[in-house]
């Protein structure tokens, strides 16, 4: 892939796709704190990394319809929200940033030109903003029954790599579920043929309706080259998106 | 060599040449400064303290293998080599953020701040 624009991007706020109401996403920030550890015997600065953090900031248009921007964002929940931003038109393996956050504000602005927008900032809570790859084709519909998605390939991001040993995380957005309880299990493979659930910690989601969930493995878990979702169970019309974050360096 | 522009400059971070993704880069190599002006002086006296490096780079979003997104999406310690025409700056930095912005015009860009780490001054060659 080459340099790209943001055209076709999507923003998922909890179980709501707000993409059509978002004018700009001004901030998708992965942040690390820094501590000065320069010693008296050093002639140049020495620093180490401290806490991880993240922020997502965006501007929405004023849309008061059900399941659109105003009703979703003006609620200002005190509980965590899960926000994911897909950079460019979502596709299997395309990149998205996900954040478990506190929504810090809902700031409406009526301009002198009569424009009406709202600015929202979501600051990380407990986890940093994380970039991962979509294991779904964006918002994907699973009609029913057992389905295995097409796997993504580590080699396309890190040429020559066959596995990583630092664990992974996954962010699930369920936009709607017709009925039943599906199970979405993340599987890996060395050869894109024989797949198994991640081990020793499996990442498996069993949603019962619209909602969000984040899961992660241990920070030394091996994740092999190919990764996909295996959907099983008795259900109808699952509409969801899943962002898979493969850790490529130690976060311990 | 005569006065030159920045055409062309190459930037290699963590061993990856991401020059083509970078639209602008700034790097400052200041010293800390201590004011040691004595009571008996009518002009400032100063000492230079530790060497440092701070900088910012801006670029265009690119998820190709070993390009800017793969290189910068996780802040941390990375090797830094910036080859300007006729001079190269080499050091190890901490990238402290990776800030992506989707503009209302559809653009998708990033910025990244970096600072010196390791206790060794940046080297010009």
Short mmCIF file of N, CA, C and O in Angstrom, two decimals, chain A residues 1-7 9 23-32 34 38-49 85-88 95 131 155-159 246 248-249, chain B residues 20-21 49-54 60-66 69-70 73-78 94-108 115-121:
data_model
loop_
_atom_site.label_atom_id
_atom_site.label_comp_id
_atom_site.label_asym_id
_atom_site.label_seq_id
_atom_site.Cartn_x
_atom_site.Cartn_y
_atom_site.Cartn_z
N UNK A 1 0.86 -1.19 0.00
CA UNK A 1 0.00 0.00 0.00
C UNK A 1 0.89 1.23 0.00
O UNK A 1 2.02 1.21 0.44
N UNK A 2 0.38 2.33 -0.50
CA UNK A 2 1.18 3.53 -0.61
C UNK A 2 0.55 4.61 0.26
O UNK A 2 -0.38 4.38 1.02
N UNK A 3 1.08 5.82 0.15
CA UNK A 3 0.51 6.93 0.90
C UNK A 3 -0.96 7.07 0.54
O UNK A 3 -1.36 6.89 -0.61
N UNK A 4 -1.79 7.41 1.56
CA UNK A 4 -3.22 7.43 1.32
C UNK A 4 -3.86 8.63 1.96
O UNK A 4 -3.29 9.29 2.84
N UNK A 5 -5.06 8.94 1.53
CA UNK A 5 -5.85 10.00 2.16
C UNK A 5 -6.75 9.36 3.21
O UNK A 5 -6.71 8.15 3.45
N UNK A 6 -7.58 10.21 3.84
CA UNK A 6 -8.52 9.69 4.82
C UNK A 6 -9.90 9.45 4.24
O UNK A 6 -10.84 9.14 5.00
N UNK A 7 -10.05 9.59 2.95
CA UNK A 7 -11.36 9.40 2.34
C UNK A 7 -11.86 7.99 2.60
O UNK A 7 -11.12 7.03 2.47
N UNK A 9 -12.89 6.89 5.50
CA UNK A 9 -12.65 6.48 6.89
C UNK A 9 -13.97 6.31 7.64
O UNK A 9 -15.00 6.86 7.26
N UNK A 23 -17.16 15.21 10.68
CA UNK A 23 -16.54 16.04 9.65
C UNK A 23 -15.04 15.91 9.62
O UNK A 23 -14.41 15.99 8.56
N UNK A 24 -14.44 15.74 10.78
CA UNK A 24 -12.99 15.62 10.84
C UNK A 24 -12.60 14.91 12.13
O UNK A 24 -13.30 15.04 13.14
N UNK A 25 -11.55 14.17 12.08
CA UNK A 25 -10.98 13.57 13.27
C UNK A 25 -9.61 14.21 13.45
O UNK A 25 -8.63 13.80 12.84
N UNK A 26 -9.58 15.26 14.25
CA UNK A 26 -8.37 16.06 14.35
C UNK A 26 -7.27 15.41 15.15
O UNK A 26 -6.10 15.76 14.99
N UNK A 27 -7.64 14.47 16.01
CA UNK A 27 -6.62 13.88 16.90
C UNK A 27 -6.83 12.39 17.01
O UNK A 27 -7.91 11.94 17.40
N UNK A 28 -5.82 11.64 16.64
CA UNK A 28 -5.74 10.20 16.92
C UNK A 28 -4.33 10.01 17.44
O UNK A 28 -3.40 9.76 16.70
N UNK A 29 -4.17 10.19 18.73
CA UNK A 29 -2.83 10.38 19.29
C UNK A 29 -2.43 9.24 20.22
O UNK A 29 -3.14 8.93 21.17
N UNK A 30 -1.32 8.63 19.92
CA UNK A 30 -0.70 7.64 20.80
C UNK A 30 0.40 8.34 21.56
O UNK A 30 1.31 8.91 20.94
N UNK A 31 0.37 8.31 22.86
CA UNK A 31 1.25 9.16 23.66
C UNK A 31 2.02 8.29 24.67
O UNK A 31 1.49 7.32 25.20
N UNK A 32 3.28 8.66 24.91
CA UNK A 32 4.05 8.08 26.02
C UNK A 32 4.60 9.21 26.86
O UNK A 32 5.10 10.21 26.33
N UNK A 34 7.44 10.75 29.42
CA UNK A 34 8.90 10.68 29.38
C UNK A 34 9.45 11.11 30.74
O UNK A 34 8.98 12.09 31.31
N UNK A 38 18.75 11.65 33.34
CA UNK A 38 20.12 12.06 33.06
C UNK A 38 20.93 12.06 34.34
O UNK A 38 20.55 12.67 35.33
N UNK A 39 22.03 11.35 34.32
CA UNK A 39 22.87 11.23 35.51
C UNK A 39 23.99 12.26 35.48
O UNK A 39 24.32 12.81 34.43
N UNK A 40 24.59 12.45 36.63
CA UNK A 40 25.61 13.48 36.74
C UNK A 40 26.85 13.15 35.91
O UNK A 40 27.64 14.02 35.61
N UNK A 41 27.01 11.88 35.53
CA UNK A 41 28.17 11.51 34.74
C UNK A 41 27.86 11.46 33.23
O UNK A 41 28.65 10.93 32.45
N UNK A 42 26.71 11.99 32.82
CA UNK A 42 26.34 12.00 31.42
C UNK A 42 26.35 13.43 30.89
O UNK A 42 25.84 14.35 31.55
N UNK A 43 26.88 13.59 29.69
CA UNK A 43 26.97 14.91 29.10
C UNK A 43 25.85 15.20 28.12
O UNK A 43 25.84 16.27 27.49
N UNK A 44 24.94 14.26 27.98
CA UNK A 44 23.78 14.48 27.12
C UNK A 44 22.56 13.92 27.84
O UNK A 44 22.69 13.11 28.77
N UNK A 45 21.39 14.33 27.40
CA UNK A 45 20.16 13.92 28.06
C UNK A 45 19.91 12.42 27.92
O UNK A 45 20.16 11.83 26.87
N UNK A 46 19.41 11.85 28.96
CA UNK A 46 19.02 10.45 28.96
C UNK A 46 17.57 10.39 29.43
O UNK A 46 17.23 11.00 30.45
N UNK A 47 16.73 9.68 28.72
CA UNK A 47 15.31 9.64 29.07
C UNK A 47 14.77 8.23 28.96
O UNK A 47 15.29 7.42 28.18
N UNK A 48 13.71 7.96 29.71
CA UNK A 48 13.01 6.69 29.59
C UNK A 48 11.52 6.96 29.44
O UNK A 48 11.04 8.04 29.77
N UNK A 49 10.83 5.97 28.90
CA UNK A 49 9.39 6.11 28.68
C UNK A 49 8.63 5.79 29.96
O UNK A 49 9.03 4.92 30.74
N UNK A 85 -11.26 4.17 15.05
CA UNK A 85 -11.23 4.98 13.83
C UNK A 85 -10.52 4.17 12.77
O UNK A 85 -9.34 3.83 12.92
N UNK A 86 -11.22 3.84 11.72
CA UNK A 86 -10.61 3.11 10.60
C UNK A 86 -10.05 4.13 9.63
O UNK A 86 -10.79 4.99 9.12
N UNK A 87 -8.75 4.04 9.37
CA UNK A 87 -8.07 5.01 8.51
C UNK A 87 -8.21 4.61 7.05
O UNK A 87 -7.64 3.63 6.62
N UNK A 88 -8.97 5.40 6.29
CA UNK A 88 -9.26 5.03 4.92
C UNK A 88 -10.41 4.03 4.88
O UNK A 88 -10.87 3.54 5.91
N UNK A 95 -5.90 -0.64 8.54
CA UNK A 95 -5.53 -0.20 9.87
C UNK A 95 -6.62 0.62 10.53
O UNK A 95 -7.32 1.42 9.89
N UNK A 131 -3.03 0.91 17.63
CA UNK A 131 -3.26 0.71 16.20
C UNK A 131 -3.27 -0.79 15.90
O UNK A 131 -2.36 -1.52 16.32
N UNK A 155 3.36 -10.88 7.47
CA UNK A 155 4.44 -10.58 6.53
C UNK A 155 4.18 -9.32 5.72
O UNK A 155 5.12 -8.67 5.25
N UNK A 156 2.91 -8.93 5.56
CA UNK A 156 2.62 -7.74 4.77
C UNK A 156 2.98 -6.46 5.51
O UNK A 156 3.13 -5.40 4.90
N UNK A 157 3.12 -6.55 6.84
CA UNK A 157 3.49 -5.38 7.63
C UNK A 157 4.97 -5.42 7.98
O UNK A 157 5.67 -4.41 7.92
N UNK A 158 5.42 -6.60 8.40
CA UNK A 158 6.82 -6.77 8.78
C UNK A 158 7.39 -7.88 7.92
O UNK A 158 7.35 -9.05 8.29
N UNK A 159 7.90 -7.51 6.77
CA UNK A 159 8.37 -8.48 5.80
C UNK A 159 9.41 -9.41 6.44
O UNK A 159 10.35 -8.95 7.08
N UNK A 246 -1.65 -6.56 17.24
CA UNK A 246 -0.53 -7.47 17.50
C UNK A 246 0.61 -6.64 18.10
O UNK A 246 1.10 -5.69 17.47
N UNK A 248 4.25 -5.80 18.85
CA UNK A 248 5.49 -6.15 18.17
C UNK A 248 6.72 -5.85 19.00
O UNK A 248 7.86 -6.01 18.54
N UNK A 249 6.51 -5.37 20.22
CA UNK A 249 7.61 -5.20 21.15
C UNK A 249 7.06 -5.36 22.55
O UNK A 249 5.85 -5.28 22.77
N UNK B 20 10.16 9.10 2.04
CA UNK B 20 9.09 9.45 1.11
C UNK B 20 7.77 9.74 1.79
O UNK B 20 6.86 10.31 1.20
N UNK B 21 7.64 9.35 3.07
CA UNK B 21 6.41 9.63 3.81
C UNK B 21 6.48 10.95 4.57
O UNK B 21 5.47 11.44 5.05
N UNK B 49 25.49 23.22 29.52
CA UNK B 49 25.23 21.98 30.27
C UNK B 49 25.04 20.81 29.28
O UNK B 49 25.74 20.74 28.29
N UNK B 50 24.09 19.99 29.57
CA UNK B 50 23.94 18.78 28.76
C UNK B 50 23.46 19.06 27.34
O UNK B 50 22.66 19.95 27.10
N UNK B 51 23.95 18.24 26.41
CA UNK B 51 23.47 18.28 25.04
C UNK B 51 22.09 17.64 24.98
O UNK B 51 21.77 16.76 25.77
N UNK B 52 21.30 18.09 24.04
CA UNK B 52 19.96 17.53 23.89
C UNK B 52 19.58 17.56 22.42
O UNK B 52 20.30 18.14 21.58
N UNK B 53 18.49 16.89 22.14
CA UNK B 53 17.91 16.95 20.81
C UNK B 53 16.39 16.87 20.96
O UNK B 53 15.89 16.02 21.70
N UNK B 54 15.70 17.76 20.31
CA UNK B 54 14.23 17.68 20.23
C UNK B 54 13.83 17.92 18.79
O UNK B 54 14.50 18.66 18.07
N UNK B 60 2.73 11.81 5.70
CA UNK B 60 1.49 11.31 5.10
C UNK B 60 1.33 9.86 5.48
O UNK B 60 2.29 9.09 5.49
N UNK B 61 0.10 9.46 5.80
CA UNK B 61 -0.20 8.12 6.29
C UNK B 61 0.13 7.07 5.24
O UNK B 61 -0.34 7.15 4.10
N UNK B 62 0.91 6.08 5.63
CA UNK B 62 1.33 5.02 4.71
C UNK B 62 1.51 3.73 5.47
O UNK B 62 2.37 3.64 6.35
N UNK B 63 0.68 2.74 5.19
CA UNK B 63 0.73 1.48 5.92
C UNK B 63 1.54 0.41 5.21
O UNK B 63 1.50 -0.76 5.61
N UNK B 64 2.30 0.79 4.18
CA UNK B 64 3.14 -0.19 3.50
C UNK B 64 4.17 -0.74 4.47
O UNK B 64 4.53 -0.09 5.47
N UNK B 65 4.65 -1.95 4.19
CA UNK B 65 5.60 -2.62 5.08
C UNK B 65 6.81 -1.74 5.32
O UNK B 65 7.41 -1.19 4.39
N UNK B 66 7.18 -1.61 6.60
CA UNK B 66 8.39 -0.90 7.02
C UNK B 66 8.40 0.58 6.63
O UNK B 66 9.46 1.18 6.56
N UNK B 69 3.90 4.26 9.06
CA UNK B 69 2.95 3.79 10.07
C UNK B 69 3.54 2.64 10.89
O UNK B 69 3.50 2.66 12.12
N UNK B 70 4.09 1.66 10.23
CA UNK B 70 4.69 0.53 10.93
C UNK B 70 5.85 0.99 11.82
O UNK B 70 6.06 0.46 12.91
N UNK B 73 4.08 3.87 14.78
CA UNK B 73 2.80 3.72 15.50
C UNK B 73 3.00 3.39 16.97
O UNK B 73 2.10 3.64 17.78
N UNK B 74 4.13 2.85 17.34
CA UNK B 74 4.41 2.55 18.74
C UNK B 74 5.54 3.44 19.22
O UNK B 74 6.70 3.24 18.82
N UNK B 75 5.26 4.44 20.04
CA UNK B 75 6.33 5.31 20.54
C UNK B 75 7.38 4.50 21.31
O UNK B 75 7.07 3.50 21.94
N UNK B 76 8.61 4.96 21.24
CA UNK B 76 9.68 4.28 21.96
C UNK B 76 11.04 4.67 21.44
O UNK B 76 11.18 5.61 20.65
N UNK B 77 12.04 3.93 21.85
CA UNK B 77 13.42 4.21 21.46
C UNK B 77 13.71 3.71 20.06
O UNK B 77 13.42 2.56 19.74
N UNK B 78 14.25 4.59 19.24
CA UNK B 78 14.52 4.22 17.84
C UNK B 78 15.79 4.90 17.36
O UNK B 78 16.10 6.02 17.77
N UNK B 94 13.80 8.99 21.49
CA UNK B 94 12.52 8.46 21.93
C UNK B 94 11.44 9.19 21.14
O UNK B 94 11.36 10.42 21.21
N UNK B 95 10.65 8.46 20.40
CA UNK B 95 9.47 9.10 19.82
C UNK B 95 8.40 9.09 20.91
O UNK B 95 8.12 8.06 21.50
N UNK B 96 7.85 10.25 21.21
CA UNK B 96 6.95 10.36 22.36
C UNK B 96 5.48 10.33 21.98
O UNK B 96 4.62 10.28 22.86
N UNK B 97 5.18 10.38 20.70
CA UNK B 97 3.78 10.28 20.29
C UNK B 97 3.71 9.92 18.82
O UNK B 97 4.72 9.89 18.12
N UNK B 98 2.52 9.60 18.37
CA UNK B 98 2.23 9.39 16.95
C UNK B 98 0.80 9.88 16.78
O UNK B 98 -0.15 9.23 17.20
N UNK B 99 0.69 11.11 16.25
CA UNK B 99 -0.60 11.79 16.20
C UNK B 99 -1.10 11.83 14.76
O UNK B 99 -0.52 12.51 13.92
N UNK B 100 -2.18 11.13 14.51
CA UNK B 100 -2.76 11.07 13.17
C UNK B 100 -3.95 12.01 13.13
O UNK B 100 -4.73 12.10 14.08
N UNK B 101 -4.11 12.71 12.02
CA UNK B 101 -5.22 13.65 11.87
C UNK B 101 -5.92 13.42 10.54
O UNK B 101 -5.27 13.34 9.49
N UNK B 102 -7.23 13.30 10.62
CA UNK B 102 -8.05 13.22 9.40
C UNK B 102 -8.68 14.58 9.19
O UNK B 102 -9.51 15.01 9.99
N UNK B 103 -8.28 15.25 8.14
CA UNK B 103 -8.81 16.58 7.90
C UNK B 103 -10.18 16.55 7.26
O UNK B 103 -10.62 15.53 6.71
N UNK B 104 -10.86 17.69 7.39
CA UNK B 104 -12.17 17.82 6.76
C UNK B 104 -12.07 17.75 5.24
O UNK B 104 -13.05 17.46 4.55
N UNK B 105 -10.86 17.96 4.74
CA UNK B 105 -10.66 17.87 3.29
C UNK B 105 -10.34 16.45 2.84
O UNK B 105 -10.09 16.22 1.65
N UNK B 106 -10.35 15.49 3.78
CA UNK B 106 -10.08 14.11 3.42
C UNK B 106 -8.64 13.71 3.55
O UNK B 106 -8.28 12.55 3.31
N UNK B 107 -7.79 14.63 3.95
CA UNK B 107 -6.38 14.30 4.09
C UNK B 107 -6.16 13.43 5.34
O UNK B 107 -6.94 13.46 6.28
N UNK B 108 -5.08 12.67 5.32
CA UNK B 108 -4.73 11.80 6.43
C UNK B 108 -3.24 11.96 6.66
O UNK B 108 -2.41 11.53 5.85
N UNK B 115 12.66 13.04 21.13
CA UNK B 115 13.65 13.65 22.02
C UNK B 115 14.83 12.70 22.15
O UNK B 115 14.73 11.51 21.87
N UNK B 116 15.94 13.25 22.62
CA UNK B 116 17.16 12.46 22.78
C UNK B 116 17.02 11.48 23.93
O UNK B 116 16.33 11.76 24.92
N UNK B 117 17.68 10.35 23.81
CA UNK B 117 17.80 9.41 24.92
C UNK B 117 19.20 8.82 24.89
O UNK B 117 19.94 8.99 23.92
N UNK B 118 19.58 8.13 25.96
CA UNK B 118 20.83 7.38 25.96
C UNK B 118 22.02 8.09 26.53
O UNK B 118 23.05 7.47 26.80
N UNK B 119 21.90 9.41 26.71
CA UNK B 119 23.01 10.11 27.35
C UNK B 119 24.18 10.46 26.45
O UNK B 119 25.19 10.98 26.94
N UNK B 120 24.05 10.19 25.16
CA UNK B 120 25.13 10.54 24.22
C UNK B 120 24.63 11.62 23.27
O UNK B 120 23.52 11.53 22.75
N UNK B 121 25.49 12.59 23.02
CA UNK B 121 25.09 13.71 22.17
C UNK B 121 24.93 13.25 20.72
O UNK B 121 25.61 12.34 20.27
#
